[in-house]
């Protein structure tokens, strides 16, 4: 509406249109939107970080970062391996919806990802991948204007053996500097905020030794080397966060740090991940810090599906349809969250298909094929060692019904999309996945 037209209307309808001339004044510029830095670390179980109570010094940088933000004590993954978990993070849906069940799956282009939603909001979007499953062929690159997958080859021994964290940090900082140069050119006031996703891979098997680091955690064994990998990655995460601070971006950037899943060291009889849904695999770190986010801890169970609606809520953007997460914003402001049930699903290998539900103090894990179910009281038994299925049949029945309801709702949403398990992989690619532990040759 032009000012002349407004003036005419104002003259005719002086009382009713009293506020209209305001439209001719320059609109107050909206509060600048923060940049968003999403850091995911592969295979990082929460309880191997100092901020989650680990007794060894694996994570000084992450701990320092966590102290200025909100730490979620009971964050859960939606699955036990990379592809379904990160698909849940990017779409806020469970696996029964996004359909990334196995290593031939691809996230359908019909999904609206976090990166796509932020791009629509005017964000510049960048990604740094460092794991085969983040290669664009698997569909997680949707919505990224810049997506660096040099460190995420789908074939060759490098995918499995390379140590990549320092390069991930270099690439992340280089993209931030690139955005800053573009912003200066555009005139800083008009610069788009950015969303950067960096994924660190090093804690994933094979556990490499790092001279000067690994020795701090003992002499030998998988756990020692795993802790060394965490400490090595922590230093690179620290370098990324220091880079943000040195560039004066701390007050303008919301930082989210989480993991795709944890790792087993025989806790329930298995090693690595992708085979069970126990705490050592499902419980991940989740920490948010930045403008408007209080320092503190949140104890209610939350899920990787909650990250997307939380970030949108911080930007006052309404959540899209079909999502299964909910905003955690209240927790970021120091308030508590209402209880709610969370689902995790696993169909990777033949032989053990499982679903899990976490609700308040209870957790149920059910073998999806045989129907054999276990029930744990997480308050009395956080390590999930005492099966209460026989002692608490009513509680178990409630939990199993909860799994049914959430799975059916998720599966119904999934029918709107093309679930594609037809990714064609050549022998080299299969060999890479085999070395990473994702092809079951037993
Ligand atoms: Zn992973």
XYZ file of C-alpha atoms and ligand atoms in Angstrom:
443
model
C 0.000 0.000 0.000
C 1.419 3.400 -0.961
C 1.509 6.342 1.387
C -0.776 8.455 -0.836
C -3.357 5.704 -0.856
C -2.993 5.356 2.879
C -3.501 9.071 3.360
C -6.771 8.954 1.397
C -8.039 6.090 3.416
C -6.946 7.788 6.586
C -8.858 10.911 5.701
C -12.000 8.912 4.996
C -11.752 6.601 7.949
C -9.769 8.654 10.408
C -10.805 6.855 13.528
C -10.679 3.313 12.226
C -7.432 3.743 10.348
C -5.604 5.685 13.010
C -2.745 3.226 13.037
C -2.278 3.030 9.269
C 0.087 5.999 8.740
C 2.572 4.046 10.836
C 2.942 1.776 7.837
C 4.704 4.596 6.023
C 7.344 4.979 8.708
C 10.323 2.672 8.283
C 9.440 -0.625 9.899
C 11.433 -1.268 13.062
C 14.114 -3.715 12.064
C 13.413 -7.107 13.600
C 15.842 -8.505 16.134
C 18.742 -10.038 14.225
C 18.454 -13.788 13.937
C 21.275 -15.808 15.432
C 23.582 -17.986 13.421
C 23.165 -21.676 14.206
C 26.116 -24.051 14.581
C 25.133 -27.724 14.813
C 27.962 -30.001 15.954
C 27.348 -33.749 15.772
C 29.948 -36.218 16.975
C 29.753 -39.802 15.798
C 29.531 -42.644 18.312
C 29.813 -40.427 21.391
C 28.130 -41.868 24.452
C 27.168 -39.177 26.935
C 28.627 -40.932 29.963
C 32.184 -40.688 28.581
C 32.138 -36.884 28.900
C 33.126 -35.006 32.061
C 29.971 -32.881 31.990
C 27.984 -36.140 32.223
C 30.006 -37.434 35.150
C 32.871 -39.320 33.504
C 35.831 -39.558 35.848
C 38.532 -39.274 33.147
C 39.464 -35.979 31.431
C 38.152 -36.782 27.941
C 36.298 -33.525 27.301
C 37.678 -30.265 28.755
C 36.495 -28.186 25.778
C 32.987 -29.651 25.609
C 32.683 -29.336 29.400
C 33.643 -25.638 29.292
C 31.159 -25.037 26.481
C 28.446 -26.940 28.403
C 28.894 -24.776 31.485
C 27.563 -21.733 29.625
C 24.518 -23.542 28.213
C 21.714 -25.981 28.941
C 22.794 -29.612 29.360
C 20.141 -32.260 28.702
C 20.870 -35.136 31.060
C 18.603 -37.660 29.378
C 18.798 -37.036 25.636
C 17.978 -40.079 23.505
C 18.780 -41.032 19.966
C 16.028 -42.483 17.772
C 18.191 -45.424 16.715
C 21.520 -47.144 17.223
C 23.455 -46.041 14.152
C 24.207 -43.027 12.026
C 21.790 -42.841 9.120
C 18.427 -43.219 10.907
C 19.546 -41.086 13.844
C 20.738 -38.184 11.697
C 17.666 -38.492 9.453
C 15.593 -38.085 12.643
C 17.666 -35.068 13.670
C 17.214 -33.423 10.265
C 13.476 -34.190 9.838
C 12.145 -34.502 13.414
C 10.581 -37.845 12.491
C 11.146 -41.386 13.702
C 12.504 -44.126 11.464
C 9.016 -45.535 10.796
C 8.365 -42.231 9.026
C 11.662 -41.378 7.330
C 12.305 -44.995 6.380
C 16.121 -45.019 6.686
C 16.194 -48.581 8.037
C 19.365 -49.942 6.481
C 22.473 -49.024 4.541
C 20.634 -49.153 1.218
C 18.147 -46.522 2.422
C 18.045 -42.934 1.257
C 16.164 -40.041 2.853
C 13.420 -39.224 0.354
C 13.589 -35.773 -1.264
C 9.969 -35.236 -0.225
C 11.049 -34.614 3.376
C 11.561 -31.053 4.532
C 14.821 -30.939 6.433
C 16.082 -28.522 9.060
C 18.461 -27.064 6.465
C 15.618 -26.556 3.990
C 13.456 -24.871 6.621
C 16.267 -22.516 7.611
C 17.081 -21.760 3.972
C 13.441 -20.695 3.477
C 13.918 -18.369 6.465
C 16.803 -16.683 4.664
C 19.670 -18.606 6.239
C 22.827 -19.409 4.324
C 23.358 -23.142 4.856
C 26.627 -25.066 4.976
C 27.565 -28.629 5.860
C 30.826 -30.465 6.520
C 30.444 -34.244 6.292
C 32.893 -36.864 7.554
C 31.068 -40.194 7.406
C 29.899 -42.323 4.511
C 26.274 -41.968 5.582
C 26.520 -38.197 5.266
C 27.478 -38.507 1.599
C 24.816 -36.747 -0.449
C 23.748 -40.067 -2.000
C 22.048 -40.882 1.341
C 19.871 -37.771 1.225
C 20.992 -35.848 4.308
C 22.506 -33.004 2.248
C 19.046 -31.685 1.315
C 18.817 -27.944 1.874
C 22.531 -27.167 2.093
C 23.738 -24.462 -0.263
C 27.302 -25.538 0.446
C 27.998 -29.174 1.304
C 31.563 -30.424 1.670
C 31.706 -34.206 1.467
C 35.389 -34.594 0.706
C 35.807 -36.396 4.047
C 32.760 -38.652 3.492
C 33.826 -40.965 0.676
C 31.540 -43.907 -0.024
C 34.389 -46.128 -1.124
C 37.977 -46.903 -0.234
C 39.682 -47.749 3.030
C 40.041 -44.067 3.859
C 36.451 -43.813 5.041
C 37.190 -46.208 7.798
C 40.742 -45.335 8.715
C 41.119 -41.619 8.264
C 41.496 -39.248 11.208
C 39.480 -36.249 10.129
C 38.532 -34.023 13.084
C 41.137 -31.308 12.495
C 40.091 -31.034 8.868
C 36.415 -30.829 9.853
C 37.282 -27.875 12.098
C 39.378 -26.233 9.349
C 36.559 -26.575 6.848
C 33.966 -25.271 9.296
C 36.027 -22.181 10.158
C 36.826 -21.580 6.493
C 33.120 -21.517 5.637
C 32.368 -19.140 8.538
C 35.099 -16.814 7.217
C 33.693 -17.139 3.713
C 30.269 -16.066 5.000
C 31.871 -13.113 6.830
C 33.562 -11.935 3.606
C 30.258 -12.134 1.724
C 28.543 -10.270 4.552
C 31.081 -7.414 4.415
C 30.580 -7.182 0.688
C 26.776 -7.076 1.098
C 26.976 -4.508 3.882
C 26.794 -6.149 7.268
C 23.239 -5.060 8.076
C 21.850 -7.038 5.120
C 23.939 -10.136 5.735
C 22.048 -13.390 5.993
C 22.497 -15.377 9.180
C 24.069 -18.790 8.651
C 23.421 -22.377 9.629
C 26.482 -24.627 9.700
C 26.394 -28.389 10.390
C 29.731 -30.051 11.131
C 29.982 -33.780 11.783
C 33.000 -35.297 13.551
C 33.721 -38.971 12.952
C 36.815 -39.965 14.930
C 35.291 -41.727 17.999
C 33.833 -44.314 15.590
C 35.610 -47.674 15.360
C 38.560 -48.198 14.441
C 39.786 -46.536 17.633
C 43.065 -44.903 16.702
C 45.734 -44.023 19.211
C 46.789 -40.384 19.435
C 50.271 -39.801 20.767
C 50.267 -37.554 23.810
C 46.526 -38.081 24.299
C 45.609 -41.760 24.504
C 48.212 -42.564 27.204
C 46.333 -40.356 29.623
C 43.517 -42.892 29.755
C 45.450 -46.072 30.467
C 47.596 -48.539 28.608
C 45.515 -50.679 26.301
C 42.083 -51.886 25.305
C 39.168 -50.578 23.269
C 37.819 -48.293 25.973
C 41.175 -46.584 26.436
C 41.566 -45.947 22.743
C 37.926 -44.827 22.489
C 38.535 -42.299 25.267
C 41.634 -41.103 23.416
C 39.539 -40.586 20.272
C 37.017 -38.564 22.283
C 39.773 -36.396 23.762
C 41.295 -35.889 20.320
C 37.902 -34.860 18.907
C 37.171 -32.668 21.928
C 40.315 -30.634 21.221
C 39.121 -30.025 17.654
C 35.622 -29.088 18.813
C 37.361 -26.727 21.227
C 39.306 -25.185 18.362
C 36.078 -24.635 16.424
C 34.385 -23.003 19.422
C 37.475 -20.857 20.121
C 37.367 -19.785 16.476
C 33.778 -18.674 16.936
C 34.734 -16.693 20.030
C 37.772 -15.071 18.380
C 35.525 -13.910 15.549
C 33.193 -12.243 18.047
C 30.337 -14.581 17.152
C 29.544 -16.132 20.554
C 26.711 -13.700 21.253
C 25.250 -14.115 17.778
C 25.353 -17.885 17.482
C 23.238 -20.669 18.954
C 25.450 -23.744 19.256
C 23.954 -27.245 19.481
C 26.198 -30.192 20.299
C 24.958 -33.777 20.152
C 25.796 -37.258 18.866
C 24.111 -39.745 16.555
C 24.406 -42.671 19.004
C 26.708 -44.117 21.644
C 28.899 -47.224 21.730
C 28.848 -50.593 23.490
C 31.761 -52.207 25.275
C 30.021 -55.429 26.200
C 27.651 -53.601 28.573
C 24.846 -55.885 27.387
C 26.954 -58.447 25.552
C 27.562 -56.589 22.275
C 30.301 -54.390 20.912
C 30.204 -51.251 18.741
C 26.667 -50.187 17.820
C 23.706 -50.968 15.590
C 22.703 -54.133 17.452
C 20.837 -53.089 20.600
C 18.853 -50.163 22.029
C 20.309 -50.055 25.536
C 21.403 -46.902 27.282
C 25.050 -47.083 26.199
C 23.844 -46.722 22.588
C 20.767 -44.514 22.908
C 21.891 -41.944 25.454
C 23.668 -39.090 23.711
C 24.986 -35.723 24.834
C 22.756 -32.758 24.004
C 23.919 -29.260 24.906
C 22.682 -25.891 23.633
C 24.323 -22.545 24.345
C 24.046 -19.050 22.937
C 21.908 -15.917 23.077
C 18.833 -16.355 25.284
C 19.840 -19.799 26.522
C 20.243 -20.222 30.275
C 23.071 -22.129 31.927
C 21.644 -25.174 33.663
C 20.582 -28.792 33.382
C 17.360 -30.343 32.137
C 16.479 -33.754 33.510
C 13.409 -34.719 31.468
C 13.941 -37.243 28.665
C 14.250 -35.544 25.268
C 15.106 -36.869 21.824
C 17.105 -35.951 18.748
C 13.700 -35.331 17.084
C 13.261 -32.343 19.426
C 16.203 -30.343 18.046
C 14.465 -29.121 14.868
C 11.315 -27.719 16.540
C 13.460 -26.142 19.286
C 15.622 -24.237 16.818
C 12.550 -23.084 14.878
C 10.912 -21.988 18.139
C 13.979 -19.894 19.017
C 13.431 -18.108 15.688
C 9.656 -17.828 16.314
C 9.023 -19.953 13.229
C 6.031 -22.315 13.536
C 6.870 -26.016 13.260
C 6.050 -27.789 9.988
C 3.431 -30.594 9.863
C 4.286 -34.246 10.522
C 7.135 -33.647 12.919
C 7.312 -35.870 15.999
C 9.530 -33.652 18.142
C 8.522 -30.773 20.353
C 10.240 -27.574 21.341
C 12.576 -27.716 24.342
C 12.641 -23.909 24.570
C 11.147 -23.879 28.065
C 14.080 -25.951 29.282
C 16.492 -23.477 27.661
C 14.842 -20.767 29.760
C 15.253 -22.767 32.968
C 11.714 -24.204 33.100
C 10.791 -27.872 33.239
C 9.259 -29.889 30.393
C 6.108 -31.985 30.648
C 6.653 -35.766 30.587
C 6.325 -37.528 27.271
C 7.153 -40.888 25.695
C 10.081 -41.261 23.281
C 10.558 -43.966 20.661
C 13.679 -45.669 19.301
C 13.709 -48.275 16.518
C 16.293 -50.609 15.001
C 16.078 -52.869 11.919
C 19.673 -52.833 10.693
C 20.782 -56.452 10.719
C 18.836 -59.665 10.278
C 18.165 -61.350 13.557
C 17.541 -58.659 16.101
C 14.920 -56.051 15.374
C 14.070 -53.917 18.351
C 11.909 -51.057 19.528
C 12.321 -49.101 22.729
C 10.181 -46.643 24.634
C 11.412 -44.256 27.296
C 8.755 -42.609 29.427
C 9.601 -40.948 32.731
C 11.452 -43.440 34.899
C 10.551 -46.419 32.696
C 12.128 -47.963 29.646
C 10.893 -50.956 27.648
C 12.895 -52.747 24.979
C 11.075 -55.274 22.819
C 12.401 -57.694 20.224
C 10.148 -56.709 17.341
C 10.138 -60.212 15.802
C 9.724 -62.486 18.815
C 7.820 -60.008 20.986
C 10.087 -60.729 23.955
C 10.108 -57.570 26.052
C 12.213 -56.184 28.900
C 11.314 -53.461 31.338
C 13.730 -51.289 33.294
C 13.252 -48.782 36.083
C 15.782 -46.121 35.109
C 15.690 -44.403 38.496
C 16.591 -47.512 40.462
C 18.643 -49.136 37.705
C 20.076 -46.603 35.243
C 22.410 -49.226 33.768
C 19.406 -51.328 32.648
C 20.566 -54.539 34.292
C 17.419 -55.788 36.107
C 14.548 -56.845 33.861
C 11.256 -56.113 35.648
C 8.966 -57.464 32.902
C 7.696 -60.321 35.082
C 7.330 -58.159 38.217
C 5.518 -55.205 36.602
C 3.164 -56.663 33.971
C 0.794 -53.682 33.961
C 3.590 -51.189 33.518
C 5.052 -53.314 30.755
C 1.671 -53.535 28.990
C 1.362 -49.726 29.104
C 4.802 -49.305 27.642
C 4.195 -51.815 24.860
C 0.977 -50.051 23.992
C 2.931 -46.784 23.889
C 5.335 -48.316 21.379
C 2.411 -49.471 19.221
C 0.769 -46.047 19.230
C 3.949 -44.119 18.386
C 5.075 -46.608 15.747
C 1.687 -46.733 14.037
C 1.435 -42.944 13.964
C 4.980 -42.673 12.585
C 4.355 -45.383 9.977
C 1.159 -43.691 8.839
C 3.088 -40.473 8.176
C 5.747 -42.496 6.380
C 3.221 -43.703 3.815
C 3.172 -40.190 2.342
C 6.755 -40.581 1.166
C 8.708 -42.836 -1.149
C 10.701 -44.977 1.204
C 13.655 -46.015 -0.864
C 15.772 -49.007 0.076
C 17.083 -49.420 -3.419
C 20.374 -47.577 -3.214
C 22.649 -49.481 -5.570
C 26.068 -50.064 -4.009
C 29.079 -51.477 -5.817
C 31.597 -53.875 -4.267
C 33.907 -51.057 -3.155
C 31.094 -49.291 -1.372
C 29.913 -52.485 0.282
C 33.466 -53.158 1.389
C 33.707 -49.718 2.981
C 30.477 -50.367 4.883
C 31.726 -53.819 5.911
C 34.889 -52.298 7.399
C 32.752 -49.808 9.282
C 30.729 -52.689 10.722
C 27.491 -52.064 8.837
C 27.345 -55.180 6.679
C 26.506 -58.316 8.620
C 28.371 -61.256 7.102
C 27.580 -63.691 9.852
Zn 27.446 -42.997 13.763
